[in-house]
Amino acid sequence: MNSVLETSRLLLREMNQADYPSIAAIVQEEKTMYAYEGPFSDAETQAWLEKNRVRYKMDGFGLWAVILRETGLMIGMAGLSWQSIDQTQVLEIGYLFNKHYWGMGFATEAAKACKEYAFTVLDAKEVYSIIRDTNIASMNVAIRSGMLVRSRFIKQYRGVLMPHLVFSAKRLNT
Ligand SMILES: CC(C)(COP(=O)(O)OP(=O)(O)OC[C@H]1O[C@@H](n2cnc3c(N)ncnc32)[C@H](O)[C@@H]1OP(=O)(O)O)[C@@H](O)C(=O)NCCC(=O)NCCS
């Protein structure tokens, strides 16, 4: 399948059903999912895949598969989606990686590419990352991608109230 985005080490492309095992290796892993109140079930994993396939059709983007060019393996997910902060819809950069590929700069490389895509292809003026206040690794990706903290709010997810920080980067010369 054609890639949507390419970086020096990564390809980003739409996910499909054949990616289910690679997705499950990420979203069904305890440590990876601590900021999401625990691992997904099989049904939640399938729903996650389908939700992103609906996003590709409806919005033209979503969370994409991140493929390591060197091996062709899917090592994570990164991309863009509409999210709401209180009543406002914002374009968010999201990223989740297989824990065997943490600590190598892949998430930051993918997030920077998503930011450029949002600014140049989607003509966005600002992109956001909404991050649980306990998720230090994710905040560091946002900071390394050129984002700053703008505000905080409480998000309800899986029945739990979670304080979140709102990071964003603004396009220059807008
Ligand atoms: C969030 C997440 C993707 C961050 O992963 P990460 O590996 O910490 O981030 P990066 O891929 O950008 O890697 C950065 C690290 O790689 C190091 N690194 C090694 N080689 C590198 C290279 N060639 N280029 C850049 N950085 C490199 C950096 O120094 C940095 O190390 P440090 O954290 O010790 O300072 C990961 O923790 C994750 O998947 N978490 C679970 C899902 C989640 O919470 N997602 C976010 C929801 S808001």
mmCIF file of C-alpha atoms in Angstrom, residues 3-13 65-78 95 97 101 104-114:
data_model
loop_
_atom_site.group_PDB
_atom_site.id
_atom_site.type_symbol
_atom_site.label_atom_id
_atom_site.label_comp_id
_atom_site.label_asym_id
_atom_site.label_seq_id
_atom_site.Cartn_x
_atom_site.Cartn_y
_atom_site.Cartn_z
ATOM 1 C CA SER A 3 2.686 5.481 2.121
ATOM 2 C CA VAL A 4 1.144 8.764 3.239
ATOM 3 C CA LEU A 5 4.343 10.068 4.782
ATOM 4 C CA GLU A 6 8.012 9.161 4.645
ATOM 5 C CA THR A 7 10.898 10.101 6.942
ATOM 6 C CA SER A 8 14.513 8.979 6.900
ATOM 7 C CA ARG A 9 13.758 5.789 8.877
ATOM 8 C CA LEU A 10 9.959 5.421 8.697
ATOM 9 C CA LEU A 11 6.983 5.044 6.375
ATOM 10 C CA LEU A 12 3.463 5.945 7.509
ATOM 11 C CA ARG A 13 0.521 4.306 5.737
ATOM 12 C CA ALA A 65 0.714 2.450 10.759
ATOM 13 C CA VAL A 66 4.382 3.342 11.302
ATOM 14 C CA ILE A 67 6.646 1.006 9.337
ATOM 15 C CA LEU A 68 10.365 0.718 9.993
ATOM 16 C CA ARG A 69 11.903 1.034 6.509
ATOM 17 C CA GLU A 70 14.860 -1.169 7.414
ATOM 18 C CA THR A 71 12.722 -4.238 8.249
ATOM 19 C CA GLY A 72 9.261 -3.507 6.841
ATOM 20 C CA LEU A 73 7.750 -4.199 10.269
ATOM 21 C CA MET A 74 4.947 -2.148 11.826
ATOM 22 C CA ILE A 75 6.465 -0.673 14.993
ATOM 23 C CA GLY A 76 3.836 1.852 16.026
ATOM 24 C CA MET A 77 0.959 4.120 15.149
ATOM 25 C CA ALA A 78 1.123 7.855 14.608
ATOM 26 C CA TYR A 95 1.432 8.291 18.725
ATOM 27 C CA PHE A 97 4.699 2.611 19.758
ATOM 28 C CA TYR A 101 10.985 0.358 19.798
ATOM 29 C CA MET A 104 15.197 5.343 19.570
ATOM 30 C CA GLY A 105 13.590 8.607 18.546
ATOM 31 C CA PHE A 106 10.976 7.005 16.286
ATOM 32 C CA ALA A 107 7.959 8.654 17.957
ATOM 33 C CA THR A 108 9.483 12.124 17.681
ATOM 34 C CA GLU A 109 10.479 11.484 14.044
ATOM 35 C CA ALA A 110 6.890 10.427 13.241
ATOM 36 C CA ALA A 111 5.305 13.279 15.242
ATOM 37 C CA LYS A 112 7.418 15.917 13.455
ATOM 38 C CA ALA A 113 6.373 14.483 10.077
ATOM 39 C CA CYS A 114 2.695 14.571 11.143
#
